[in-house]
Coordinates of C-alpha atoms in Angstrom, one line a residue:
X1 CA -13.6 29.6 11.5
X2 CA -15.6 27.2 13.6
X3 CA -17.6 28.5 16.6
X4 CA -16.8 27.3 20.1
X5 CA -20.2 25.6 20.1
X6 CA -19.5 23.7 17.0
X7 CA -16.1 22.6 18.3
X8 CA -17.6 21.5 21.6
X9 CA -20.4 19.4 19.9
X10 CA -17.9 17.7 17.5
X11 CA -15.6 16.9 20.3
X12 CA -18.5 15.4 22.3
X13 CA -18.9 12.8 19.5
X14 CA -15.4 11.4 19.9
X15 CA -16.4 8.5 22.2
X16 CA -19.3 7.7 19.8
X17 CA -16.9 7.7 16.8
X18 CA -14.5 5.5 18.6
X19 CA -17.2 2.9 19.1
X20 CA -19.2 3.2 15.9
X21 CA -16.7 4.8 13.4
X22 CA -16.2 1.7 11.2
X23 CA -20.0 1.1 11.1
X24 CA -20.4 4.7 9.9
X25 CA -17.8 4.5 7.2
X26 CA -19.1 1.1 6.0
X27 CA -22.5 2.7 5.6
X28 CA -20.9 5.8 4.0
X29 CA -19.3 3.8 1.2
X30 CA -22.6 1.9 0.6
X31 CA -24.5 5.2 0.2
X32 CA -21.7 6.8 -1.8
X33 CA -21.4 4.1 -4.5
X34 CA -25.2 3.7 -4.7
X35 CA -25.5 7.5 -5.3
X36 CA -22.4 7.9 -7.5
X37 CA -21.3 4.5 -9.0
X38 CA -18.9 6.4 -11.3
X39 CA -16.6 6.8 -8.2
X40 CA -16.0 3.1 -8.4
X41 CA -13.6 4.0 -11.2
X42 CA -11.4 5.7 -8.6
X43 CA -11.6 3.7 -5.4
X44 CA -9.6 0.5 -4.9
X45 CA -12.2 -2.3 -4.8
X46 CA -9.9 -4.8 -3.0
X47 CA -9.4 -2.4 -0.1
X48 CA -13.1 -2.0 0.0
X49 CA -13.8 -5.7 0.1
X50 CA -11.2 -6.3 2.8
X51 CA -12.5 -3.4 5.0
X52 CA -9.1 -1.5 4.9
X53 CA -10.5 1.6 3.3
X54 CA -13.4 1.8 5.8
X55 CA -11.1 1.4 8.8
X56 CA -8.7 4.0 7.4
X57 CA -11.5 6.5 6.9
X58 CA -12.9 5.8 10.4
X59 CA -9.5 6.6 11.9
X60 CA -9.2 9.8 9.9
X61 CA -12.7 11.0 11.0
X62 CA -11.9 10.1 14.6
X63 CA -8.6 12.0 14.5
X64 CA -10.3 15.0 12.9
X65 CA -12.9 15.1 15.7
X66 CA -10.3 14.9 18.3
X67 CA -8.3 17.8 16.9
X68 CA -11.1 19.9 15.4
X69 CA -10.0 22.9 17.4
X70 CA -6.4 22.5 16.1
X71 CA -6.6 21.0 12.7
X72 CA -3.0 22.0 12.0
X73 CA -1.9 19.2 14.4
X74 CA -3.1 16.6 11.8
X75 CA -1.6 18.4 8.8
X76 CA 1.0 15.7 8.3
X77 CA -1.9 13.1 7.9
X78 CA -3.8 15.5 5.7
X79 CA -0.7 15.8 3.4
X80 CA -0.2 12.1 3.3
X81 CA -3.8 11.5 2.3
X82 CA -3.7 14.5 -0.1
X83 CA -0.8 12.9 -2.0
X84 CA -2.9 9.8 -2.6
X85 CA -5.9 12.0 -3.6
X86 CA -3.8 13.9 -6.1
X87 CA -2.4 10.7 -7.5
X88 CA -5.9 9.2 -7.9
X89 CA -7.4 12.4 -9.4
X90 CA -9.7 13.4 -6.5
X91 CA -11.0 16.9 -7.3
X92 CA -12.8 19.7 -5.3
X93 CA -16.1 18.7 -6.8
X94 CA -15.9 15.3 -5.1
X95 CA -15.9 16.8 -1.6
X96 CA -19.6 17.9 -1.4
X97 CA -20.6 14.4 -2.5
X98 CA -18.5 12.9 0.2
X99 CA -19.9 15.3 2.8
X100 CA -23.5 14.6 1.9
X101 CA -23.1 10.8 2.2
X102 CA -21.0 11.0 5.4
X103 CA -23.7 13.0 7.2
X104 CA -26.3 10.6 5.9
X105 CA -24.3 7.6 7.2
X106 CA -23.9 9.2 10.6
X107 CA -27.6 9.7 10.8
X108 CA -28.4 6.1 9.6
X109 CA -26.0 4.5 12.1
X110 CA -26.6 6.7 15.1
X111 CA -30.3 7.2 14.6
X112 CA -32.0 9.5 17.1
X113 CA -28.7 10.0 18.9
X114 CA -27.6 12.2 15.9
X115 CA -29.8 15.2 16.5
X116 CA -29.9 18.2 14.3
X117 CA -27.4 20.0 16.4
X118 CA -24.9 17.2 15.9
X119 CA -25.5 16.9 12.2
X120 CA -25.2 20.7 11.7
X121 CA -22.0 20.8 13.7
X122 CA -20.5 18.0 11.7
X123 CA -21.6 19.7 8.4
X124 CA -19.7 22.8 9.5
X125 CA -16.7 20.7 10.7
X126 CA -16.6 18.7 7.4
X127 CA -16.6 22.0 5.5
X128 CA -13.5 23.1 7.3
X129 CA -11.8 19.8 6.9
X130 CA -12.6 19.6 3.2
X131 CA -11.3 23.1 2.6
X132 CA -8.0 22.1 4.3
X133 CA -7.7 19.1 1.9
X134 CA -8.7 21.1 -1.2
X135 CA -6.1 23.8 -0.4
X136 CA -3.3 21.3 0.1
X137 CA -4.3 19.3 -3.0
X138 CA -4.5 22.4 -5.2
X139 CA -0.8 23.1 -4.4
X140 CA 0.1 19.5 -5.2
X141 CA -1.8 19.5 -8.5
X142 CA 0.0 22.7 -9.5
X143 CA 3.4 21.4 -8.6
X144 CA 2.8 18.1 -10.4
X145 CA 1.8 19.9 -13.6
X146 CA 4.3 22.8 -13.5
X147 CA 7.5 20.9 -12.6
X148 CA 9.9 20.2 -15.4
X149 CA 8.6 17.2 -17.3
X150 CA 5.3 17.3 -15.2
X151 CA 1.8 16.7 -16.4
X152 CA -1.9 16.9 -15.4
X153 CA -4.0 13.8 -14.9
X154 CA -2.8 10.6 -16.5
X155 CA -0.1 10.4 -19.2
X156 CA 0.6 7.4 -21.5
X157 CA 3.8 5.5 -21.0
X158 CA 5.2 2.7 -23.0
X159 CA 6.6 -0.5 -21.4
X160 CA 10.2 -0.4 -22.7
X161 CA 11.1 -3.7 -21.0
X162 CA 9.6 -6.2 -18.6
X163 CA 12.0 -8.1 -16.3
X164 CA 11.1 -11.1 -14.0
X165 CA 12.8 -10.4 -10.7
X166 CA 11.6 -13.4 -8.7
X167 CA 8.8 -16.0 -8.8
X168 CA 6.3 -13.4 -7.8
X169 CA 7.7 -9.9 -8.7
X170 CA 8.2 -8.4 -12.1
X171 CA 9.7 -5.0 -13.0
X172 CA 8.3 -2.8 -15.7
X173 CA 10.5 -0.1 -17.2
X174 CA 8.3 2.8 -18.5
X175 CA 9.1 5.7 -20.8
X176 CA 6.8 8.6 -22.0
X177 CA 5.0 7.6 -25.2
X178 CA 5.6 11.1 -26.6
X179 CA 9.3 10.9 -26.0
X180 CA 9.3 14.2 -24.0
X181 CA 10.8 15.0 -20.6
X182 CA 10.2 12.8 -17.6
X183 CA 9.4 14.5 -14.2
X184 CA 11.8 13.7 -11.4
X185 CA 10.7 12.4 -8.1
X186 CA 11.8 11.9 -4.5
X187 CA 13.2 8.4 -3.7
X188 CA 10.4 6.5 -2.0
X189 CA 7.5 8.1 -4.0
X190 CA 5.0 6.2 -6.1
X191 CA 2.9 6.6 -9.2
X192 CA -0.7 5.5 -10.0
X193 CA -1.4 3.2 -12.9
X194 CA -4.9 3.5 -14.4
X195 CA -6.1 0.4 -16.3
X196 CA -9.2 -0.7 -18.3
X197 CA -9.2 -4.4 -18.0
X198 CA -11.2 -6.4 -20.6
X199 CA -14.4 -7.7 -19.0
X200 CA -14.2 -5.4 -16.0
X201 CA -17.0 -2.8 -15.7
X202 CA -14.9 -0.2 -13.9
X203 CA -11.5 1.3 -14.4
X204 CA -8.9 0.2 -11.8
X205 CA -6.2 2.4 -10.3
X206 CA -3.3 1.1 -8.3
X207 CA -0.4 2.8 -6.8
X208 CA 3.1 1.3 -7.1
X209 CA 6.4 2.6 -5.6
X210 CA 9.1 3.7 -8.0
X211 CA 11.9 1.2 -7.4
X212 CA 14.9 2.9 -9.1
X213 CA 16.6 6.2 -8.4
X214 CA 15.4 9.4 -10.0
X215 CA 17.3 10.9 -12.9
X216 CA 17.0 7.8 -15.1
X217 CA 15.4 8.0 -18.5
X218 CA 12.6 5.7 -17.3
X219 CA 10.3 5.0 -14.4
X220 CA 10.6 1.5 -12.9
X221 CA 7.9 -0.2 -10.9
X222 CA 8.3 -3.7 -9.5
X223 CA 5.0 -5.4 -9.0
X224 CA 4.1 -8.4 -6.9
X225 CA 1.6 -10.8 -8.5
X226 CA -1.2 -11.1 -5.9
X227 CA -2.8 -14.5 -6.4
X228 CA -5.8 -15.7 -4.5
X229 CA -4.9 -17.0 -1.1
X230 CA -6.7 -17.9 2.1
X231 CA -10.0 -16.6 0.8
X232 CA -8.5 -13.4 -0.5
X233 CA -9.3 -12.8 -4.2
X234 CA -6.5 -12.4 -6.7
X235 CA -5.3 -8.9 -7.4
X236 CA -6.9 -7.9 -10.7
X237 CA -4.4 -5.3 -11.7
X238 CA -1.2 -7.1 -10.6
X239 CA -2.3 -10.4 -12.3
X240 CA -3.2 -8.5 -15.5
X241 CA 0.2 -6.7 -15.5
X242 CA 2.0 -10.0 -15.1
X243 CA 0.0 -12.0 -17.6
X244 CA -1.1 -9.6 -20.3
X245 CA 1.1 -6.5 -20.3
X246 CA 4.3 -6.7 -22.3
X247 CA 6.9 -4.7 -24.0
X248 CA 5.4 -2.1 -26.3
X249 CA 2.1 -1.9 -24.4
X250 CA 0.9 1.4 -23.0
X251 CA 0.1 2.2 -19.4
X252 CA -1.5 5.4 -18.1
X253 CA 0.4 7.0 -15.2
X254 CA -0.2 9.9 -12.8
X255 CA 2.8 12.1 -11.8
X256 CA 4.9 10.8 -8.8
X257 CA 3.4 11.4 -5.3
X258 CA 4.0 10.5 -1.7
X259 CA 5.6 11.7 1.5
X260 CA 7.6 8.6 2.4
X261 CA 10.8 10.0 1.1
X262 CA 14.5 9.8 1.9
X263 CA 15.8 12.8 3.8
X264 CA 18.9 13.6 1.8
X265 CA 20.0 16.4 4.1
X266 CA 20.5 13.9 6.9
X267 CA 24.1 12.6 6.9
X268 CA 23.8 10.2 9.8
X269 CA 23.8 6.4 9.2
X270 CA 20.6 5.1 7.6
X271 CA 19.0 1.7 7.9
X272 CA 16.5 0.3 5.4
X273 CA 14.4 -2.7 6.5
X274 CA 11.9 -4.4 4.1
X275 CA 9.6 -7.4 4.0
X276 CA 8.5 -8.9 0.7
X277 CA 7.6 -6.4 -2.0
X278 CA 8.0 -3.6 0.6
X279 CA 11.6 -3.4 -0.6
X280 CA 10.7 -1.3 -3.7
X281 CA 10.7 2.2 -2.2
X282 CA 13.8 1.3 -0.1
X283 CA 15.7 0.1 -3.2
X284 CA 14.9 3.5 -4.8
X285 CA 16.4 5.2 -1.7
X286 CA 19.5 3.0 -1.7
X287 CA 20.1 3.5 -5.4
X288 CA 19.8 7.2 -4.9
X289 CA 22.6 7.2 -2.4
X290 CA 24.7 5.3 -5.0
X291 CA 24.1 7.6 -8.0
X292 CA 24.8 10.7 -5.8
X293 CA 28.0 9.1 -4.6
X294 CA 26.9 9.6 -1.0
X295 CA 29.3 8.6 1.7
X296 CA 26.5 8.1 4.1
X297 CA 26.7 4.7 5.9
X298 CA 23.7 2.5 4.9
X299 CA 22.5 -0.9 6.1
X300 CA 20.0 -2.7 4.0
X301 CA 18.0 -5.6 5.6
X302 CA 15.4 -7.6 3.7
X303 CA 13.1 -10.4 5.0
X304 CA 11.5 -12.9 2.6
X305 CA 10.1 -16.4 2.7
X306 CA 13.1 -17.6 0.7
X307 CA 15.4 -16.7 -2.2
X308 CA 12.8 -17.8 -4.8
X309 CA 10.6 -14.8 -3.9
X310 CA 13.5 -12.3 -3.1
X311 CA 13.4 -9.7 -5.9
X312 CA 16.2 -7.2 -6.8
X313 CA 18.7 -9.2 -4.6
X314 CA 21.5 -9.2 -7.2
X315 CA 21.1 -5.5 -7.9
X316 CA 21.4 -4.6 -4.2
X317 CA 24.3 -7.0 -3.7
X318 CA 26.2 -5.6 -6.7
X319 CA 25.6 -2.0 -5.4
X320 CA 27.0 -3.1 -2.0
X321 CA 30.1 -4.7 -3.6
X322 CA 30.9 -1.4 -5.2
X323 CA 30.5 0.8 -2.1
X324 CA 32.4 0.5 1.2
X325 CA 29.5 2.5 2.8
X326 CA 26.7 -0.1 2.2
X327 CA 26.1 -3.4 4.1
X328 CA 23.3 -5.8 3.2
X329 CA 21.8 -8.7 5.1
X330 CA 19.0 -11.2 4.3
X331 CA 16.6 -12.9 6.6
X332 CA 14.7 -15.9 5.2
X333 CA 11.7 -17.4 7.0
X334 CA 11.9 -20.8 5.3
X335 CA 15.1 -21.0 3.2
X336 CA 14.9 -23.2 0.1
X337 CA 17.5 -26.0 -0.3
X338 CA 19.3 -23.9 -2.9
X339 CA 19.5 -21.0 -0.4
X340 CA 21.2 -23.3 2.1
X341 CA 23.6 -24.8 -0.4
X342 CA 24.7 -21.3 -1.6
X343 CA 24.8 -19.8 1.9
X344 CA 22.5 -17.1 0.3
X345 CA 21.1 -15.7 3.5
X346 CA 22.3 -14.4 6.9
X347 CA 19.5 -15.4 9.2
X348 CA 16.9 -18.2 9.2
X349 CA 13.6 -17.3 10.7
X350 CA 12.3 -13.9 11.7
X351 CA 14.0 -10.6 12.4
X352 CA 14.5 -10.3 16.1
X353 CA 16.1 -7.7 18.3
X354 CA 19.4 -9.5 19.1
X355 CA 20.0 -10.0 15.3
X356 CA 19.0 -6.4 14.6
X357 CA 21.5 -5.1 17.2
X358 CA 24.2 -7.4 15.8
X359 CA 24.0 -6.3 12.1
X360 CA 23.0 -2.6 12.6
X361 CA 26.0 -0.6 13.8
X362 CA 24.0 1.9 15.9
X363 CA 20.5 2.9 16.9
X364 CA 21.5 6.5 16.4
X365 CA 20.4 6.4 12.8
X366 CA 17.4 7.0 10.6
X367 CA 15.3 3.9 10.1
X368 CA 13.1 3.4 7.0
X369 CA 10.9 0.3 6.7
X370 CA 8.1 -1.0 4.5
X371 CA 6.3 -4.4 4.1
X372 CA 3.2 -6.2 5.2
X373 CA 1.4 -4.5 8.1
X374 CA 2.1 -7.3 10.6
X375 CA 5.8 -7.2 9.6
X376 CA 5.8 -3.4 10.2
X377 CA 4.0 -3.7 13.5
X378 CA 6.5 -6.2 14.8
X379 CA 9.5 -4.2 13.5
X380 CA 8.1 -1.0 15.0
X381 CA 7.9 -2.7 18.4
X382 CA 11.5 -4.0 18.1
X383 CA 12.8 -0.5 17.3
X384 CA 10.9 1.0 20.2
X385 CA 12.2 -1.7 22.5
X386 CA 15.7 -0.9 21.4
X387 CA 15.2 2.7 22.2
X388 CA 15.2 4.2 18.7
X389 CA 13.9 7.8 18.8
X390 CA 10.4 8.1 17.4
X391 CA 11.6 10.9 15.1
X392 CA 14.0 8.5 13.5
X393 CA 11.3 5.9 12.6
X394 CA 9.8 6.2 9.1
X395 CA 7.5 3.8 7.4
X396 CA 5.1 3.4 4.4
X397 CA 1.8 1.6 4.1
X398 CA 0.9 0.0 0.8
X399 CA -2.7 1.0 0.6
X400 CA -4.9 2.8 3.2
X401 CA -3.0 4.1 6.3
X402 CA -3.2 1.6 9.2
X403 CA -2.0 1.3 12.7
X404 CA 1.4 0.2 13.9
X405 CA 0.8 0.6 17.6
X406 CA -0.6 -2.9 18.0
X407 CA 2.9 -4.4 17.9
X408 CA 2.3 -6.6 20.9
X409 CA -0.3 -8.5 19.0
X410 CA 1.7 -8.8 15.7
X411 CA 2.0 -12.4 14.7
X412 CA 5.7 -13.0 13.8
X413 CA 4.8 -15.9 11.4
X414 CA 2.7 -13.4 9.4
X415 CA 5.0 -10.5 10.1
X416 CA 8.1 -12.0 8.5
X417 CA 6.3 -13.3 5.4
X418 CA 6.0 -12.2 1.8
X419 CA 3.6 -9.4 1.2

């Protein structure tokens, strides 16, 4: 239990963290990887190079400082991050390493402003925060291993089939190499894929949503090929999966994780809205409603550049054709000529509030959405403008958790695009 003095000192650093948080986390990762380069086998290098991981950590540290006297208020965020940690293989022995380098980074960035009293208070606070994570993650590791068909760490899966879904997205159907039972999962969850790519110094781990319903004899992931664009490097794992991994090859997977899941106890109408490859967890949710013969009213909206990059379209349309409870609508930013000839979309341009209100029967529903961050920022703003209750808005970030509150600054040209 933290003392009142420690709590007061940590809270006094909140304005400093708001101003210098990202500088501290950037320095932290420099120190961490210099001291323990083996951790580069766990962390996503792309998120590091783009600054997303540093920003996410800065936000987490800032939130912890704000609520250090009531850490239970950030328990949902702790659980969300803990799911990712369990999926990646973060263990209790990693936390002292992180703590040491975080304190060193605070000292380096703040200099004399970080006196011994501040460093000592943060050391105590970090210990409390780390214990919270370790406790939550211990339960998650135990559940992942002890559930029917569960396992510890990473398990070998064979690519049973590889299916091209669009110009940029390919699905991989994965079955356990040993032929034994397959753990179930909640629709919306993801798995981690660990890969050793020839010529790469470090192991790469990437998390991919499971894109089909649970209860099947396989896991399916639908992966977008991330080519180099606008100065952003190509995705090493996604490109390797597309170009070099085929049927019969082996991939190493962690057990399913994640807290962006469909509430199957809710019987109210549900609305799924996706952009680009963000449709993968939502297709899993929609397919789950189908295989459970749910009578819940569902509306599925998807935004893509055009039909050439629209994955799983036929699968969703066939599901809707078999169910009177499901409606589907497509919004294409720049429809291809073939899309226009076939009348293959419902709206040209970006999702806006008038169209949303036209195709969604009611705002008294549960809304689940996923896609590029600008897309989600814009959509979050539309739902709030419509008056959708905050408790009915659910979303998933692909990668480090970001911020959807900057909706006013979301660029619609980016927002509606392919992830």
